[in-house]
Amino acid sequence: MPVLDVPPIDFSQPLGLGPLLDRAVAAVPQKTALVGACGRLTYAQLADEVNRAAKALDSLGVRPGDRAAVSLPNDIDVAVALMGIWARGAVFVGVHTVLAPPEKRYLIDDCEPTLYLTADPTEDVGAPRTIHLGEWRSKVASSDPIEPFPEVDPLAVAAIAYTSGTTGNPKGVMHSQHNALLPGAVAVSRGSYDADDVFLCVQPLTILNLQVLNPLTTIQALGTCAIASRHDPVSLARWIMQEGVTHFAVVPTVAYDLLTHPDVHSDDLATLTKPRVGGAAMPESVKLLFEERFGIKPATSYALTEGPTLVTRQDIDRPIIEGSCGRPLPHIEVVVLDDDDRPVPPGEVGEICFGSRQDGSWAGVYRTMLGYWGRPELTAETLRGGMVHSGDLGRFNADGELYIVERRSQLIIRGGNNIYPAEIERVLGADSRVAECCAVSRPDDRLGELVVAFVQLASGCEAGVEDLLALCRANLAPFKVPDEICFVNAFPRTPLGKIARSQVQDMAKA
């Protein structure tokens, strides 16, 4: 639908939810903003609901700067909760519903929220005050909206996003409203999305990056966000067809299921013109299926919680370079540094660091994360020199394309030789018989660490250990060839759908 006389997003001031939601209401008040299992909200209704949620939070004792933890299933409620918390000037903390009670308790103990909102009426994770979904909905419905929309500091802490914990206990990454709104604002300003787009949100919105990529981008594009409560391929295909979905960003596993399930047909996905796949390495079999179905090569990216989300991405309008994560987004400067924080030449491996662009039209627009909640020393170390030190290893080629080598925490040292799992996974993953793979270490008295590669074969394919070892021997230095290859039927996964590497590590040790 054409949208006339809509002012462009203003980057001269920090971005805040209030003005952007007002902009959407003024432009398309009766257009569907959010749709989920529990119903639909137009932009006018969404603004009213957010204001009522802010008033309900106030009546529940949530003050500006307080943390409000949210553990709700994917539906309209979780998106409204984040926006209501922001309208109150408080801090959103997402707690994924599938976490075990001890994991939830760790997050609650760490961030000390004033309020914990959950869909489980029996849940008690030690928060000072717990409110259940039914009570929350009643509270919001009976509250008067705040008029006008409250003014809050868009650069204050607005969200704490916990890392996956693959390197130890989760760390709470602090972001402002500006930080979380900027990726969508940049994408809309560059013409990547517009009011004709319908976004399908598949992964859980308790994860801040998913809020950034879906409802928060949708509001700025003046589009519609369809929030999926079920993740099986048939249900997703039904949503895509029913709602006319044009865009999704999913992990390779979801894409693979959609493209291979016998009850999902090409017509079901006909409206899907802007599919994105990321969050994990993509097996060659999925790449081939994706290109065959959509007529474009799958573009990948480099993203992380500390971003938030995207830092680089491949441009589908340019030739896709195999193995690359693309170029830095226009508002972000990315450098590769050595151990003394000095830039390394193209082709050499170092730590990937990123910060605000220093020149051009996007200069000063990006701001780094605000730090780690309750960890000032780690914050100072990570943000030294005014840039985020990611801890990830990578390199640039001569054309400015970024290649991820590996996270430092996953480095395998075998007999004094450094081995990056991504090198092994690249070789194994290039074989069409391999659906997914993961290389980890196993302690060894003589060599320090051995390399164990776990492999899930593609449906209907067969391969033996010696077949895959021969492939590795043909493509890797001898010390990088796995000491053992183990086959699995399926991998354990994180809430985002990535392979849970720490659990695979435990399998190797066992």
Coordinates of C-alpha atoms in Angstrom, one line a residue:
M1 CA 0.0 0.0 0.0
P2 CA 1.4 3.5 -0.9
V3 CA 2.1 5.7 2.1
L4 CA 2.2 9.5 1.3
D5 CA 3.7 12.4 3.2
V6 CA 5.5 10.3 5.8
P7 CA 8.5 12.1 7.2
P8 CA 11.7 10.2 6.9
I9 CA 13.3 8.8 10.1
D10 CA 15.3 11.6 11.7
F11 CA 18.9 10.6 12.5
S12 CA 19.8 14.0 13.8
Q13 CA 18.5 13.1 17.3
P14 CA 18.8 9.8 19.2
L15 CA 16.0 7.4 18.2
G16 CA 13.2 6.7 20.7
L17 CA 10.1 4.5 20.5
G18 CA 7.6 7.3 21.3
P19 CA 8.3 9.5 18.2
L20 CA 8.5 6.5 15.9
L21 CA 5.3 5.0 17.1
D22 CA 3.6 8.5 16.8
R23 CA 5.0 8.6 13.2
A24 CA 3.4 5.3 12.4
V25 CA 0.0 6.2 13.9
A26 CA -0.1 9.4 12.0
A27 CA 0.7 7.6 8.7
V28 CA -1.3 4.4 8.9
P29 CA -3.5 4.3 12.0
Q30 CA -5.8 1.6 10.7
K31 CA -3.2 -0.7 9.2
T32 CA -2.4 -4.0 11.0
A33 CA 0.8 -3.6 13.0
L34 CA 0.9 -6.9 14.8
V35 CA -0.8 -10.2 14.3
G36 CA -0.5 -13.2 16.5
A37 CA -2.4 -16.2 17.8
C38 CA -4.4 -14.0 20.2
G39 CA -5.5 -11.5 17.6
R40 CA -4.5 -8.3 15.7
L41 CA -3.7 -4.7 16.6
T42 CA -3.8 -1.8 14.2
Y43 CA -1.2 0.9 14.8
A44 CA -3.7 3.1 16.6
Q45 CA -4.7 0.1 18.8
L46 CA -1.0 -0.7 19.4
A47 CA -0.2 2.8 20.6
D48 CA -3.2 2.7 22.9
E49 CA -2.2 -0.8 24.2
V50 CA 1.4 0.4 24.8
N51 CA 0.2 3.4 26.8
R52 CA -2.1 1.2 28.9
A53 CA 0.7 -1.2 29.5
A54 CA 2.9 1.7 30.8
K55 CA 0.2 2.8 33.1
A56 CA -0.3 -0.8 34.4
L57 CA 3.4 -1.1 35.1
D58 CA 3.3 2.1 37.1
S59 CA 0.5 0.8 39.2
L60 CA 2.6 -2.4 39.8
G61 CA 5.4 -0.4 41.2
V62 CA 7.7 -0.3 38.2
R63 CA 9.6 3.0 38.1
P64 CA 12.0 4.5 35.4
G65 CA 15.2 2.6 35.5
D66 CA 13.7 -0.5 37.1
R67 CA 14.1 -3.9 35.4
A68 CA 11.0 -5.7 34.3
A69 CA 11.7 -9.4 33.3
V70 CA 9.4 -11.0 30.7
S71 CA 9.0 -14.7 30.0
L72 CA 6.1 -15.0 27.5
P73 CA 5.5 -17.2 24.5
N74 CA 5.6 -15.7 21.0
D75 CA 2.5 -13.6 20.6
I76 CA 1.5 -10.0 20.6
D77 CA 1.8 -9.8 24.4
V78 CA 5.6 -10.0 24.4
A79 CA 6.0 -7.2 21.9
V80 CA 3.6 -5.0 23.7
A81 CA 5.3 -5.7 27.0
L82 CA 8.7 -4.5 25.7
M83 CA 7.1 -1.3 24.3
G84 CA 5.2 -0.7 27.5
I85 CA 8.3 -1.1 29.6
W86 CA 10.1 1.4 27.3
A87 CA 7.2 3.8 27.5
R88 CA 7.5 3.7 31.3
G89 CA 11.3 4.4 31.0
A90 CA 12.1 1.0 32.5
V91 CA 14.4 -1.8 31.3
F92 CA 13.2 -4.9 29.4
V93 CA 14.8 -8.2 30.3
G94 CA 13.8 -11.2 28.2
V95 CA 13.7 -14.6 29.8
H96 CA 13.2 -17.4 27.3
T97 CA 10.4 -19.7 28.3
V98 CA 12.3 -22.9 27.6
L99 CA 15.0 -22.2 30.1
A100 CA 15.2 -24.5 33.1
P101 CA 14.3 -23.1 36.5
P102 CA 17.9 -22.8 37.7
E103 CA 18.8 -20.9 34.5
K104 CA 15.8 -18.5 35.0
R105 CA 16.8 -18.0 38.6
Y106 CA 20.3 -17.0 37.6
L107 CA 19.0 -14.3 35.3
I108 CA 16.5 -13.0 37.9
D109 CA 19.2 -13.0 40.7
D110 CA 21.5 -11.2 38.3
C111 CA 19.3 -8.4 37.1
E112 CA 17.1 -8.0 40.2
P113 CA 13.8 -7.0 38.5
T114 CA 11.0 -5.2 40.2
L115 CA 8.5 -7.3 38.3
Y116 CA 8.5 -10.7 36.6
L117 CA 5.9 -11.4 33.9
T118 CA 5.3 -15.0 33.0
A119 CA 2.7 -17.2 31.2
D120 CA 3.2 -20.1 33.7
P121 CA 0.8 -19.6 36.7
T122 CA 2.8 -22.0 38.8
E123 CA 6.2 -20.4 38.2
D124 CA 8.3 -18.9 41.0
V125 CA 11.8 -17.9 40.2
G126 CA 12.4 -15.7 43.2
A127 CA 11.4 -12.3 41.8
P128 CA 10.0 -9.7 44.3
R129 CA 6.7 -9.6 42.4
T130 CA 5.4 -12.1 39.8
I131 CA 2.4 -11.4 37.6
H132 CA 0.9 -14.0 35.3
L133 CA -0.3 -13.4 31.8
G134 CA -4.0 -13.5 32.5
E135 CA -3.7 -11.0 35.3
W136 CA -1.4 -8.8 33.2
R137 CA -3.9 -8.7 30.3
S138 CA -6.7 -7.7 32.7
K139 CA -4.5 -5.0 34.3
V140 CA -3.6 -3.5 30.9
A141 CA -7.3 -3.6 29.7
S142 CA -8.5 -1.8 32.9
S143 CA -5.8 0.9 32.9
D144 CA -6.2 4.3 31.4
P145 CA -3.7 5.2 28.6
I146 CA -1.0 7.7 29.3
E147 CA -1.6 10.8 27.2
P148 CA 0.6 12.2 25.7
F149 CA 3.1 9.4 25.1
P150 CA 5.7 9.8 27.9
E151 CA 9.1 11.3 27.1
V152 CA 12.0 9.1 28.1
D153 CA 15.8 9.3 27.6
P154 CA 16.5 7.3 24.4
L155 CA 20.1 6.8 25.4
A156 CA 19.4 5.4 28.9
V157 CA 19.6 1.6 29.6
A158 CA 16.4 0.2 28.0
A159 CA 17.1 -3.5 27.7
I160 CA 19.4 -6.2 29.1
A161 CA 20.0 -9.0 26.6
Y162 CA 21.7 -12.0 28.1
T163 CA 24.3 -13.8 26.0
S164 CA 23.8 -17.5 25.3
G165 CA 26.2 -18.6 28.0
T166 CA 28.3 -20.7 25.7
T167 CA 31.5 -19.4 27.5
G168 CA 30.2 -19.6 31.0
N169 CA 27.4 -17.9 32.9
P170 CA 25.3 -15.5 30.7
K171 CA 26.3 -11.9 30.7
G172 CA 23.7 -9.1 30.5
V173 CA 24.4 -6.8 27.6
M174 CA 22.9 -3.3 28.1
H175 CA 21.4 -1.4 25.2
S176 CA 19.5 1.8 24.9
Q177 CA 16.3 2.4 22.9
H178 CA 18.4 4.1 20.3
N179 CA 20.7 1.1 20.0
A180 CA 17.8 -1.3 19.5
L181 CA 15.9 0.9 17.0
L182 CA 18.9 1.9 14.9
P183 CA 19.3 -1.4 12.8
G184 CA 15.7 -1.2 11.6
A185 CA 15.9 2.6 11.0
V186 CA 19.0 2.1 8.9
A187 CA 17.5 -0.7 6.9
V188 CA 14.3 1.3 6.2
S189 CA 16.3 4.4 5.3
R190 CA 18.3 2.4 2.8
G191 CA 15.1 1.0 1.2
S192 CA 15.5 -2.6 2.4
Y193 CA 11.9 -2.6 3.8
D194 CA 8.8 -0.5 3.3
A195 CA 5.1 -0.5 4.1
D196 CA 4.3 -3.3 1.7
D197 CA 6.4 -5.7 3.8
V198 CA 5.0 -8.4 6.1
F199 CA 7.6 -9.7 8.5
L200 CA 7.3 -13.2 9.9
C201 CA 8.8 -13.6 13.4
V202 CA 9.7 -17.2 14.0
Q203 CA 12.3 -17.1 16.8
P204 CA 11.4 -16.1 20.4
L205 CA 10.8 -12.4 21.1
T206 CA 12.2 -12.7 24.6
I207 CA 15.5 -12.4 22.7
L208 CA 16.2 -8.7 22.2
N209 CA 17.8 -9.2 18.7
L210 CA 14.5 -10.8 17.5
Q211 CA 12.6 -7.7 18.8
V212 CA 15.1 -5.5 16.9
L213 CA 14.7 -7.5 13.6
N214 CA 11.0 -7.9 13.7
P215 CA 8.5 -5.6 15.5
L216 CA 10.9 -2.7 16.0
T217 CA 11.9 -2.7 12.4
T218 CA 8.2 -3.2 11.3
I219 CA 7.1 -0.1 13.1
Q220 CA 9.7 2.0 11.3
A221 CA 8.9 0.4 7.9
L222 CA 5.1 0.9 8.6
G223 CA 4.6 -2.7 7.7
T224 CA 3.0 -5.7 9.5
C225 CA 4.6 -8.2 11.8
A226 CA 3.1 -11.7 12.0
I227 CA 4.3 -13.4 15.2
A228 CA 4.4 -17.2 14.9
S229 CA 3.6 -19.2 18.0
R230 CA 4.3 -22.5 16.3
H231 CA 7.5 -23.4 14.5
D232 CA 6.7 -26.6 12.5
P233 CA 7.1 -26.1 8.8
V234 CA 3.4 -26.7 7.9
S235 CA 2.2 -24.1 10.4
L236 CA 4.8 -21.6 9.2
A237 CA 3.9 -22.1 5.6
R238 CA 0.2 -21.6 6.4
W239 CA 1.1 -18.3 8.1
I240 CA 3.2 -17.2 5.1
M241 CA 0.4 -17.8 2.7
Q242 CA -2.4 -16.5 4.9
E243 CA -0.7 -13.2 5.9
G244 CA 1.2 -12.6 2.6
V245 CA 4.6 -12.7 4.3
T246 CA 7.3 -11.1 2.3
H247 CA 10.2 -11.3 4.7
F248 CA 11.7 -13.6 7.3
A249 CA 15.1 -14.0 8.9
V250 CA 15.5 -17.6 10.2
V251 CA 18.2 -20.1 11.1
P252 CA 19.2 -22.7 8.5
T253 CA 17.3 -25.4 10.2
V254 CA 14.0 -23.6 9.8
A255 CA 14.8 -22.9 6.1
Y256 CA 15.7 -26.5 5.5
D257 CA 12.4 -27.8 7.1
L258 CA 10.4 -25.4 5.0
L259 CA 12.2 -26.3 1.8
T260 CA 12.1 -30.1 2.3
H261 CA 8.8 -30.9 4.1
P262 CA 6.5 -32.9 1.8
D263 CA 3.4 -30.9 2.8
V264 CA 5.0 -27.5 2.1
H265 CA 4.6 -26.5 -1.6
S266 CA 6.0 -23.8 -3.7
D267 CA 2.7 -21.9 -3.8
D268 CA 2.7 -21.7 0.0
L269 CA 5.9 -19.6 -0.1
A270 CA 5.0 -17.5 -3.2
T271 CA 4.8 -14.2 -1.4
L272 CA 8.2 -14.7 0.3
T273 CA 10.4 -12.3 -1.7
K274 CA 12.9 -11.2 0.9
P275 CA 14.0 -14.4 2.8
R276 CA 17.0 -14.2 5.0
V277 CA 19.0 -17.0 6.6
G278 CA 21.5 -16.5 9.3
G279 CA 22.6 -17.2 12.9
A280 CA 24.6 -20.3 12.0
A281 CA 26.7 -21.7 9.3
M282 CA 24.6 -22.9 6.4
P283 CA 25.1 -26.4 5.0
E284 CA 25.7 -26.7 1.3
S285 CA 22.5 -28.7 0.9
V286 CA 20.4 -25.8 2.3
K287 CA 22.2 -23.3 0.1
L288 CA 21.3 -25.3 -3.0
L289 CA 17.7 -25.7 -1.9
F290 CA 17.4 -22.0 -1.1
E291 CA 18.8 -20.9 -4.4
E292 CA 16.6 -23.4 -6.3
R293 CA 13.5 -22.2 -4.6
F294 CA 14.0 -18.4 -4.4
G295 CA 16.3 -17.8 -7.3
I296 CA 18.9 -16.0 -5.2
K297 CA 21.9 -17.1 -3.2
P298 CA 21.3 -17.0 0.5
A299 CA 23.0 -13.9 2.0
T300 CA 24.6 -14.3 5.4
S301 CA 25.8 -11.8 8.0
Y302 CA 27.8 -11.3 11.2
A303 CA 25.7 -10.5 14.2
L304 CA 25.9 -10.7 17.9
T305 CA 24.1 -9.7 21.1
E306 CA 26.6 -6.9 21.7
G307 CA 25.7 -5.3 18.3
P308 CA 22.8 -5.5 18.9
T309 CA 22.3 -7.9 16.0
L310 CA 23.8 -7.1 12.5
V311 CA 27.3 -5.7 12.1
T312 CA 28.1 -6.9 8.6
R313 CA 26.0 -8.5 5.9
Q314 CA 26.2 -9.8 2.4
D315 CA 24.4 -7.6 -0.2
I316 CA 22.2 -9.7 -2.4
D317 CA 22.6 -7.1 -5.2
R318 CA 26.3 -7.9 -5.3
P319 CA 28.0 -11.2 -6.1
I320 CA 27.9 -13.5 -3.1
I321 CA 31.4 -14.5 -2.0
E322 CA 31.5 -17.9 -0.5
G323 CA 32.6 -17.9 3.1
S324 CA 32.3 -14.1 3.5
C325 CA 30.0 -12.4 6.0
G326 CA 29.8 -9.4 3.8
R327 CA 30.8 -5.8 4.4
P328 CA 30.2 -3.6 7.4
L329 CA 26.8 -1.9 7.6
P330 CA 27.1 1.8 6.5
H331 CA 26.8 3.2 10.1
I332 CA 29.3 0.8 11.7
E333 CA 33.1 0.8 11.5
V334 CA 34.7 -2.7 11.7
V335 CA 38.4 -3.3 12.2
V336 CA 40.5 -6.4 12.8
L337 CA 43.1 -5.8 15.6
D338 CA 46.1 -7.7 16.9
D339 CA 46.8 -8.5 20.6
D340 CA 48.1 -4.9 21.0
D341 CA 44.9 -3.4 19.5
R342 CA 46.7 -2.5 16.3
P343 CA 45.0 -3.0 12.9
V344 CA 46.3 -6.0 11.0
P345 CA 46.7 -6.0 7.2
P346 CA 44.0 -7.6 4.9
G347 CA 44.4 -11.4 5.0
E348 CA 45.7 -11.6 8.5
V349 CA 43.6 -12.9 11.4
G350 CA 42.9 -10.8 14.5
E351 CA 40.1 -9.8 16.8
I352 CA 36.9 -8.3 15.2
C353 CA 36.2 -4.9 16.8
F354 CA 33.5 -2.4 15.9
G355 CA 32.2 1.1 16.7
S356 CA 30.7 4.2 15.3
R357 CA 31.5 5.3 11.7
Q358 CA 33.8 8.3 12.0
D359 CA 33.2 10.0 8.6
G360 CA 30.5 10.3 5.9
S361 CA 26.8 10.7 6.2
W362 CA 26.5 8.1 8.9
A363 CA 29.2 9.5 11.2
G364 CA 28.3 9.4 14.9
V365 CA 24.9 7.7 14.3
Y366 CA 25.9 4.3 15.8
R367 CA 26.6 4.0 19.5
T368 CA 28.1 0.9 21.1
M369 CA 26.5 -1.2 23.7
L370 CA 26.3 0.5 27.2
G371 CA 28.2 -2.3 28.8
Y372 CA 27.6 -5.5 30.8
W373 CA 25.1 -5.4 33.6
G374 CA 26.9 -5.4 37.0
R375 CA 30.4 -6.1 35.4
P376 CA 32.3 -2.8 35.2
E377 CA 35.7 -4.5 34.7
L378 CA 34.5 -6.6 31.8
T379 CA 32.8 -3.6 30.4
A380 CA 36.0 -1.5 30.5
E381 CA 37.9 -4.4 28.9
T382 CA 35.4 -5.0 26.1
L383 CA 34.8 -1.3 25.3
R384 CA 38.5 -0.1 25.5
G385 CA 39.3 2.4 22.8
G386 CA 35.6 3.2 22.3
M387 CA 35.0 0.0 20.3
V388 CA 33.4 -3.3 21.1
H389 CA 36.0 -6.0 21.3
S390 CA 34.0 -9.0 20.2
G391 CA 36.4 -11.8 21.1
D392 CA 35.8 -13.3 17.7
L393 CA 38.6 -13.9 15.3
G394 CA 38.3 -12.8 11.7
R395 CA 40.0 -11.3 8.7
F396 CA 39.3 -8.9 5.8
N397 CA 40.1 -9.7 2.3
A398 CA 41.5 -7.0 -0.1
D399 CA 38.0 -6.0 -1.1
G400 CA 36.8 -5.4 2.4
E401 CA 34.8 -8.6 2.9
L402 CA 34.8 -9.9 6.4
Y403 CA 35.5 -13.6 7.1
I404 CA 34.8 -15.2 10.5
V405 CA 37.6 -17.5 11.6
E406 CA 36.2 -18.5 15.0
R407 CA 35.4 -17.4 18.5
R408 CA 38.4 -17.4 20.7
S409 CA 36.7 -19.5 23.3
Q410 CA 36.3 -22.3 20.7
L411 CA 39.9 -22.5 19.7
I412 CA 41.3 -26.0 19.8
I413 CA 45.0 -26.4 20.6
R414 CA 46.2 -29.8 19.5
G415 CA 49.8 -30.6 20.2
G416 CA 50.6 -26.9 20.2
N417 CA 48.8 -26.2 16.9
N418 CA 45.9 -23.8 16.8
I419 CA 42.9 -25.3 15.1
Y420 CA 39.7 -23.2 14.4
P421 CA 36.6 -25.4 14.3
A422 CA 35.2 -23.4 11.4
E423 CA 37.9 -24.6 9.1
I424 CA 36.9 -28.3 9.7
E425 CA 33.2 -27.5 9.6
R426 CA 33.6 -25.6 6.3
V427 CA 35.2 -28.7 4.7
L428 CA 32.6 -31.2 6.1
G429 CA 29.7 -28.8 5.4
A430 CA 30.6 -28.5 1.8
D431 CA 29.8 -32.1 1.2
S432 CA 26.1 -32.4 0.1
R433 CA 25.7 -35.5 2.2
V434 CA 26.3 -33.5 5.4
A435 CA 23.3 -31.6 6.8
E436 CA 25.1 -30.0 9.8
C437 CA 28.4 -30.5 11.6
C438 CA 30.2 -29.3 14.7
A439 CA 33.8 -29.7 15.6
V440 CA 34.9 -29.6 19.3
S441 CA 37.8 -30.6 21.5
R442 CA 38.3 -33.6 23.8
P443 CA 41.0 -33.5 26.6
D444 CA 44.0 -35.6 25.9
D445 CA 47.0 -36.3 28.2
R446 CA 49.6 -36.3 25.4
L447 CA 48.3 -33.7 22.9
G448 CA 46.3 -31.5 25.2
E449 CA 43.2 -31.6 23.1
L450 CA 41.9 -33.9 20.3
V451 CA 39.5 -32.9 17.6
V452 CA 36.1 -34.6 17.5
A453 CA 33.7 -33.8 14.7
F454 CA 30.0 -34.5 15.1
V455 CA 28.0 -35.0 11.9
Q456 CA 24.3 -35.1 11.1
L457 CA 23.8 -36.6 7.6
A458 CA 21.3 -35.1 5.2
S459 CA 18.0 -37.0 4.8
G460 CA 18.4 -40.1 2.7
C461 CA 22.2 -39.8 2.4
E462 CA 24.9 -42.2 3.5
A463 CA 28.5 -41.6 4.4
G464 CA 31.1 -43.5 6.4
V465 CA 33.7 -42.2 8.8
E466 CA 36.5 -43.0 6.4
D467 CA 34.7 -41.1 3.6
L468 CA 34.6 -38.0 5.6
L469 CA 38.1 -38.4 7.0
A470 CA 39.4 -38.7 3.4
L471 CA 37.6 -35.5 2.6
C472 CA 39.3 -33.8 5.5
R473 CA 42.7 -35.2 4.6
A474 CA 42.3 -33.9 1.1
N475 CA 41.4 -30.3 2.2
L476 CA 43.1 -29.7 5.5
A477 CA 46.6 -29.8 7.0
P478 CA 47.3 -33.2 8.8
F479 CA 47.1 -31.7 12.3
K480 CA 43.6 -30.3 11.5
V481 CA 42.0 -33.7 10.5
P482 CA 39.6 -34.8 13.2
D483 CA 40.8 -37.6 15.5
E484 CA 37.3 -38.9 15.6
I485 CA 34.0 -38.5 13.7
C486 CA 30.7 -39.3 15.4
F487 CA 27.3 -39.4 13.8
V488 CA 24.2 -37.9 15.4
N489 CA 20.5 -38.0 14.5
A490 CA 20.1 -34.4 15.7
F491 CA 22.0 -31.6 17.5
P492 CA 21.1 -30.0 20.8
R493 CA 20.1 -26.4 20.1
T494 CA 20.0 -23.0 21.8
P495 CA 16.8 -20.9 22.0
L496 CA 17.8 -19.2 18.8
G497 CA 18.0 -22.6 17.0
K498 CA 21.8 -22.6 16.8
I499 CA 23.8 -25.7 17.6
A500 CA 24.4 -25.7 21.4
R501 CA 28.2 -26.1 21.1
S502 CA 28.7 -26.4 24.8
Q503 CA 26.4 -29.4 24.9
V504 CA 28.2 -31.0 22.0
Q505 CA 31.5 -30.4 23.9
D506 CA 30.0 -32.3 26.8
M507 CA 29.1 -35.1 24.4
A508 CA 32.7 -35.3 23.2
K509 CA 34.0 -35.5 26.8
A510 CA 31.5 -38.2 27.6

